[in-house]
């Protein structure tokens, strides 16, 4: 299996204006976690959810949360390690591809 991979989702309780008919950021985070766990297992990925309006004090999270707000990015914004792989309505196919590029293999 691949190395330990960090998947971070930046979102908010309030839906982004362009995402009215989509699930909330938190619901999409939980959906991604479940879908990825089914395909790749639970061990190789660490998950973190960051509220863009109440980010933790660690500068990396705080700075990116501010960037999401300032640049009017569609949220949730999904990062694998430090690469943006989804914005607004993340696509599983794109997320899976990014995970496979980092050495993860689907479970049999």
mmCIF file of N, CA and C in Angstrom, residues 14-96:
data_model
loop_
_atom_site.group_PDB
_atom_site.id
_atom_site.type_symbol
_atom_site.label_atom_id
_atom_site.label_comp_id
_atom_site.label_asym_id
_atom_site.label_seq_id
_atom_site.Cartn_x
_atom_site.Cartn_y
_atom_site.Cartn_z
ATOM 1 N N UNK A 14 -22.769 26.764 5.781
ATOM 2 C CA UNK A 14 -23.623 27.425 4.793
ATOM 3 C C UNK A 14 -23.195 26.960 3.407
ATOM 4 N N UNK A 15 -24.160 26.644 2.557
ATOM 5 C CA UNK A 15 -23.825 26.242 1.188
ATOM 6 C C UNK A 15 -23.246 27.423 0.428
ATOM 7 N N UNK A 16 -22.297 27.163 -0.450
ATOM 8 C CA UNK A 16 -21.779 28.241 -1.282
ATOM 9 C C UNK A 16 -22.897 28.662 -2.238
ATOM 10 N N UNK A 17 -22.934 29.936 -2.630
ATOM 11 C CA UNK A 17 -24.037 30.442 -3.452
ATOM 12 C C UNK A 17 -24.268 29.653 -4.746
ATOM 13 N N UNK A 18 -23.218 29.104 -5.324
ATOM 14 C CA UNK A 18 -23.361 28.358 -6.577
ATOM 15 C C UNK A 18 -23.648 26.877 -6.354
ATOM 16 N N UNK A 19 -23.747 26.478 -5.094
ATOM 17 C CA UNK A 19 -23.893 25.056 -4.777
ATOM 18 C C UNK A 19 -25.240 24.742 -4.135
ATOM 19 N N UNK A 20 -26.262 25.504 -4.482
ATOM 20 C CA UNK A 20 -27.557 25.428 -3.810
ATOM 21 C C UNK A 20 -28.177 24.033 -3.822
ATOM 22 N N UNK A 21 -28.083 23.313 -4.908
ATOM 23 C CA UNK A 21 -28.735 22.003 -4.985
ATOM 24 C C UNK A 21 -27.831 20.845 -4.588
ATOM 25 N N UNK A 22 -26.662 21.150 -4.045
ATOM 26 C CA UNK A 22 -25.712 20.108 -3.668
ATOM 27 C C UNK A 22 -25.776 19.844 -2.168
ATOM 28 N N UNK A 23 -25.257 18.689 -1.734
ATOM 29 C CA UNK A 23 -25.171 18.437 -0.294
ATOM 30 C C UNK A 23 -24.209 19.431 0.370
ATOM 31 N N UNK A 24 -24.302 19.542 1.685
ATOM 32 C CA UNK A 24 -23.402 20.442 2.414
ATOM 33 C C UNK A 24 -21.957 19.946 2.321
ATOM 34 N N UNK A 25 -21.025 20.817 2.660
ATOM 35 C CA UNK A 25 -19.605 20.451 2.653
ATOM 36 C C UNK A 25 -19.353 19.262 3.573
ATOM 37 N N UNK A 26 -19.956 19.288 4.741
ATOM 38 C CA UNK A 26 -19.759 18.210 5.723
ATOM 39 C C UNK A 26 -20.329 16.891 5.186
ATOM 40 N N UNK A 27 -21.500 16.959 4.550
ATOM 41 C CA UNK A 27 -22.087 15.743 3.962
ATOM 42 C C UNK A 27 -21.197 15.201 2.846
ATOM 43 N N UNK A 28 -20.638 16.085 2.026
ATOM 44 C CA UNK A 28 -19.747 15.627 0.953
ATOM 45 C C UNK A 28 -18.458 15.041 1.524
ATOM 46 N N UNK A 29 -17.954 15.632 2.616
ATOM 47 C CA UNK A 29 -16.764 15.111 3.293
ATOM 48 C C UNK A 29 -17.025 13.677 3.765
ATOM 49 N N UNK A 30 -18.166 13.465 4.422
ATOM 50 C CA UNK A 30 -18.502 12.135 4.929
ATOM 51 C C UNK A 30 -18.720 11.142 3.790
ATOM 52 N N UNK A 31 -19.329 11.605 2.707
ATOM 53 C CA UNK A 31 -19.553 10.762 1.528
ATOM 54 C C UNK A 31 -18.217 10.355 0.900
ATOM 55 N N UNK A 32 -17.305 11.314 0.759
ATOM 56 C CA UNK A 32 -15.982 11.007 0.204
ATOM 57 C C UNK A 32 -15.256 9.984 1.068
ATOM 58 N N UNK A 33 -15.299 10.203 2.374
ATOM 59 C CA UNK A 33 -14.627 9.303 3.307
ATOM 60 C C UNK A 33 -15.162 7.880 3.163
ATOM 61 N N UNK A 34 -16.472 7.728 3.085
ATOM 62 C CA UNK A 34 -17.082 6.403 2.948
ATOM 63 C C UNK A 34 -16.727 5.767 1.606
ATOM 64 N N UNK A 35 -16.827 6.534 0.522
ATOM 65 C CA UNK A 35 -16.543 5.995 -0.814
ATOM 66 C C UNK A 35 -15.080 5.587 -0.950
ATOM 67 N N UNK A 36 -14.187 6.416 -0.469
ATOM 68 C CA UNK A 36 -12.750 6.113 -0.551
ATOM 69 C C UNK A 36 -12.418 4.908 0.327
ATOM 70 N N UNK A 37 -13.023 4.848 1.499
ATOM 71 C CA UNK A 37 -12.792 3.708 2.386
ATOM 72 C C UNK A 37 -13.213 2.386 1.765
ATOM 73 N N UNK A 38 -14.338 2.400 1.050
ATOM 74 C CA UNK A 38 -14.809 1.178 0.373
ATOM 75 C C UNK A 38 -13.844 0.744 -0.721
ATOM 76 N N UNK A 39 -13.285 1.713 -1.438
ATOM 77 C CA UNK A 39 -12.424 1.368 -2.576
ATOM 78 C C UNK A 39 -10.982 1.060 -2.167
ATOM 79 N N UNK A 40 -10.450 1.844 -1.227
ATOM 80 C CA UNK A 40 -9.022 1.733 -0.904
ATOM 81 C C UNK A 40 -8.737 1.220 0.503
ATOM 82 N N UNK A 41 -9.753 1.064 1.325
ATOM 83 C CA UNK A 41 -9.528 0.655 2.708
ATOM 84 C C UNK A 41 -9.370 1.880 3.606
ATOM 85 N N UNK A 42 -9.228 1.613 4.878
ATOM 86 C CA UNK A 42 -9.242 2.694 5.868
ATOM 87 C C UNK A 42 -7.857 3.140 6.322
ATOM 88 N N UNK A 43 -6.809 2.408 5.984
ATOM 89 C CA UNK A 43 -5.527 2.607 6.656
ATOM 90 C C UNK A 43 -4.603 3.672 6.083
ATOM 91 N N UNK A 44 -4.612 3.896 4.802
ATOM 92 C CA UNK A 44 -3.570 4.717 4.180
ATOM 93 C C UNK A 44 -3.899 6.207 4.100
ATOM 94 N N UNK A 45 -5.111 6.596 4.501
ATOM 95 C CA UNK A 45 -5.517 7.989 4.317
ATOM 96 C C UNK A 45 -5.935 8.591 5.653
ATOM 97 N N UNK A 46 -5.446 9.803 5.906
ATOM 98 C CA UNK A 46 -5.900 10.569 7.061
ATOM 99 C C UNK A 46 -6.843 11.637 6.542
ATOM 100 N N UNK A 47 -7.981 11.788 7.196
ATOM 101 C CA UNK A 47 -8.998 12.749 6.766
ATOM 102 C C UNK A 47 -9.064 13.916 7.745
ATOM 103 N N UNK A 48 -9.303 15.100 7.194
ATOM 104 C CA UNK A 48 -9.462 16.283 8.042
ATOM 105 C C UNK A 48 -10.481 17.206 7.388
ATOM 106 N N UNK A 49 -11.411 17.695 8.199
ATOM 107 C CA UNK A 49 -12.401 18.658 7.731
ATOM 108 C C UNK A 49 -12.089 19.996 8.381
ATOM 109 N N UNK A 50 -12.024 21.051 7.578
ATOM 110 C CA UNK A 50 -11.726 22.395 8.066
ATOM 111 C C UNK A 50 -12.892 23.314 7.718
ATOM 112 N N UNK A 51 -13.476 23.936 8.723
ATOM 113 C CA UNK A 51 -14.511 24.944 8.492
ATOM 114 C C UNK A 51 -13.798 26.235 8.092
ATOM 115 N N UNK A 52 -14.098 26.753 6.904
ATOM 116 C CA UNK A 52 -13.366 27.920 6.397
ATOM 117 C C UNK A 52 -13.639 29.185 7.207
ATOM 118 N N UNK A 53 -14.725 29.205 7.962
ATOM 119 C CA UNK A 53 -15.039 30.381 8.775
ATOM 120 C C UNK A 53 -14.575 30.225 10.224
ATOM 121 N N UNK A 54 -14.170 29.001 10.599
ATOM 122 C CA UNK A 54 -13.644 28.738 11.948
ATOM 123 C C UNK A 54 -12.472 27.765 11.850
ATOM 124 N N UNK A 55 -11.415 28.143 11.106
ATOM 125 C CA UNK A 55 -10.303 27.209 10.926
ATOM 126 C C UNK A 55 -9.479 27.055 12.207
ATOM 127 N N UNK A 56 -8.751 25.936 12.325
ATOM 128 C CA UNK A 56 -7.858 25.780 13.478
ATOM 129 C C UNK A 56 -6.716 26.807 13.396
ATOM 130 N N UNK A 57 -5.997 26.958 14.471
ATOM 131 C CA UNK A 57 -4.945 27.972 14.544
ATOM 132 C C UNK A 57 -3.698 27.643 13.706
ATOM 133 N N UNK A 58 -3.491 26.374 13.357
ATOM 134 C CA UNK A 58 -2.308 26.028 12.568
ATOM 135 C C UNK A 58 -2.309 26.850 11.283
ATOM 136 N N UNK A 59 -1.174 27.488 11.004
ATOM 137 C CA UNK A 59 -1.105 28.452 9.906
ATOM 138 C C UNK A 59 -1.463 27.852 8.553
ATOM 139 N N UNK A 60 -1.047 26.601 8.277
ATOM 140 C CA UNK A 60 -1.342 26.017 6.963
ATOM 141 C C UNK A 60 -2.844 25.938 6.719
ATOM 142 N N UNK A 61 -3.609 25.565 7.749
ATOM 143 C CA UNK A 61 -5.058 25.448 7.596
ATOM 144 C C UNK A 61 -5.722 26.821 7.564
ATOM 145 N N UNK A 62 -5.279 27.689 8.440
ATOM 146 C CA UNK A 62 -5.851 29.032 8.529
ATOM 147 C C UNK A 62 -5.630 29.801 7.221
ATOM 148 N N UNK A 63 -4.403 29.739 6.684
ATOM 149 C CA UNK A 63 -4.078 30.457 5.449
ATOM 150 C C UNK A 63 -4.884 29.940 4.265
ATOM 151 N N UNK A 64 -5.027 28.617 4.142
ATOM 152 C CA UNK A 64 -5.777 28.093 3.002
ATOM 153 C C UNK A 64 -7.261 28.396 3.154
ATOM 154 N N UNK A 65 -7.785 28.335 4.375
ATOM 155 C CA UNK A 65 -9.199 28.680 4.608
ATOM 156 C C UNK A 65 -9.450 30.127 4.190
ATOM 157 N N UNK A 66 -8.523 31.036 4.527
ATOM 158 C CA UNK A 66 -8.650 32.437 4.122
ATOM 159 C C UNK A 66 -8.618 32.561 2.603
ATOM 160 N N UNK A 67 -7.769 31.763 1.973
ATOM 161 C CA UNK A 67 -7.674 31.784 0.504
ATOM 162 C C UNK A 67 -8.992 31.356 -0.141
ATOM 163 N N UNK A 68 -9.619 30.329 0.403
ATOM 164 C CA UNK A 68 -10.906 29.851 -0.118
ATOM 165 C C UNK A 68 -11.929 30.981 -0.089
ATOM 166 N N UNK A 69 -11.966 31.706 1.027
ATOM 167 C CA UNK A 69 -12.926 32.796 1.182
ATOM 168 C C UNK A 69 -12.571 33.966 0.258
ATOM 169 N N UNK A 70 -11.304 34.390 0.292
ATOM 170 C CA UNK A 70 -10.875 35.569 -0.483
ATOM 171 C C UNK A 70 -10.997 35.364 -1.987
ATOM 172 N N UNK A 71 -10.705 34.164 -2.458
ATOM 173 C CA UNK A 71 -10.742 33.889 -3.895
ATOM 174 C C UNK A 71 -12.111 33.406 -4.357
ATOM 175 N N UNK A 72 -13.090 33.408 -3.461
ATOM 176 C CA UNK A 72 -14.439 32.943 -3.783
ATOM 177 C C UNK A 72 -14.433 31.561 -4.436
ATOM 178 N N UNK A 73 -13.636 30.662 -3.886
ATOM 179 C CA UNK A 73 -13.599 29.297 -4.407
ATOM 180 C C UNK A 73 -14.924 28.615 -4.069
ATOM 181 N N UNK A 74 -15.334 27.688 -4.921
ATOM 182 C CA UNK A 74 -16.528 26.900 -4.629
ATOM 183 C C UNK A 74 -16.135 25.853 -3.599
ATOM 184 N N UNK A 75 -16.897 25.750 -2.539
ATOM 185 C CA UNK A 75 -16.577 24.747 -1.528
ATOM 186 C C UNK A 75 -17.677 23.707 -1.466
ATOM 187 N N UNK A 76 -17.298 22.497 -1.072
ATOM 188 C CA UNK A 76 -16.028 22.158 -0.453
ATOM 189 C C UNK A 76 -14.871 22.135 -1.453
ATOM 190 N N UNK A 77 -13.693 22.455 -0.931
ATOM 191 C CA UNK A 77 -12.456 22.330 -1.696
ATOM 192 C C UNK A 77 -11.749 21.103 -1.134
ATOM 193 N N UNK A 78 -11.408 20.167 -2.001
ATOM 194 C CA UNK A 78 -10.788 18.913 -1.572
ATOM 195 C C UNK A 78 -9.317 18.934 -1.960
ATOM 196 N N UNK A 79 -8.443 18.716 -0.959
ATOM 197 C CA UNK A 79 -7.011 18.631 -1.200
ATOM 198 C C UNK A 79 -6.532 17.238 -0.848
ATOM 199 N N UNK A 80 -5.659 16.710 -1.689
ATOM 200 C CA UNK A 80 -4.944 15.492 -1.340
ATOM 201 C C UNK A 80 -3.496 15.920 -1.224
ATOM 202 N N UNK A 81 -2.961 15.705 -0.038
ATOM 203 C CA UNK A 81 -1.704 16.299 0.366
ATOM 204 C C UNK A 81 -1.883 17.813 0.158
ATOM 205 N N UNK A 82 -1.181 18.454 -0.733
ATOM 206 C CA UNK A 82 -1.378 19.898 -0.914
ATOM 207 C C UNK A 82 -1.924 20.244 -2.294
ATOM 208 N N UNK A 83 -2.465 19.264 -2.991
ATOM 209 C CA UNK A 83 -2.982 19.483 -4.349
ATOM 210 C C UNK A 83 -4.510 19.551 -4.328
ATOM 211 N N UNK A 84 -5.059 20.599 -4.955
ATOM 212 C CA UNK A 84 -6.516 20.711 -5.075
ATOM 213 C C UNK A 84 -6.993 19.695 -6.108
ATOM 214 N N UNK A 85 -7.889 18.802 -5.692
ATOM 215 C CA UNK A 85 -8.405 17.774 -6.604
ATOM 216 C C UNK A 85 -9.906 17.887 -6.821
ATOM 217 N N UNK A 86 -10.538 18.825 -6.135
ATOM 218 C CA UNK A 86 -11.968 19.010 -6.315
ATOM 219 C C UNK A 86 -12.411 20.314 -5.699
ATOM 220 N N UNK A 87 -13.421 20.910 -6.327
ATOM 221 C CA UNK A 87 -13.944 22.182 -5.844
ATOM 222 C C UNK A 87 -15.431 22.248 -6.163
ATOM 223 N N UNK A 88 -16.243 22.573 -5.152
ATOM 224 C CA UNK A 88 -17.679 22.714 -5.357
ATOM 225 C C UNK A 88 -18.425 21.397 -5.311
ATOM 226 N N UNK A 89 -18.234 20.586 -6.308
ATOM 227 C CA UNK A 89 -18.862 19.273 -6.368
ATOM 228 C C UNK A 89 -17.782 18.276 -6.780
ATOM 229 N N UNK A 90 -16.972 17.803 -5.816
ATOM 230 C CA UNK A 90 -15.840 16.942 -6.165
ATOM 231 C C UNK A 90 -16.274 15.659 -6.870
ATOM 232 N N UNK A 91 -15.511 15.291 -7.858
ATOM 233 C CA UNK A 91 -15.784 14.078 -8.637
ATOM 234 C C UNK A 91 -14.945 12.919 -8.094
ATOM 235 N N UNK A 92 -15.612 11.811 -7.789
ATOM 236 C CA UNK A 92 -14.906 10.646 -7.251
ATOM 237 C C UNK A 92 -13.807 10.169 -8.184
ATOM 238 N N UNK A 93 -14.078 10.161 -9.471
ATOM 239 C CA UNK A 93 -13.096 9.673 -10.439
ATOM 240 C C UNK A 93 -11.789 10.462 -10.330
ATOM 241 N N UNK A 94 -11.891 11.780 -10.180
ATOM 242 C CA UNK A 94 -10.709 12.642 -10.064
ATOM 243 C C UNK A 94 -9.975 12.383 -8.747
ATOM 244 N N UNK A 95 -10.732 12.224 -7.669
ATOM 245 C CA UNK A 95 -10.137 11.947 -6.357
ATOM 246 C C UNK A 95 -9.442 10.583 -6.383
ATOM 247 N N UNK A 96 -10.103 9.570 -6.926
ATOM 248 C CA UNK A 96 -9.505 8.235 -7.022
ATOM 249 C C UNK A 96 -8.207 8.280 -7.827
#
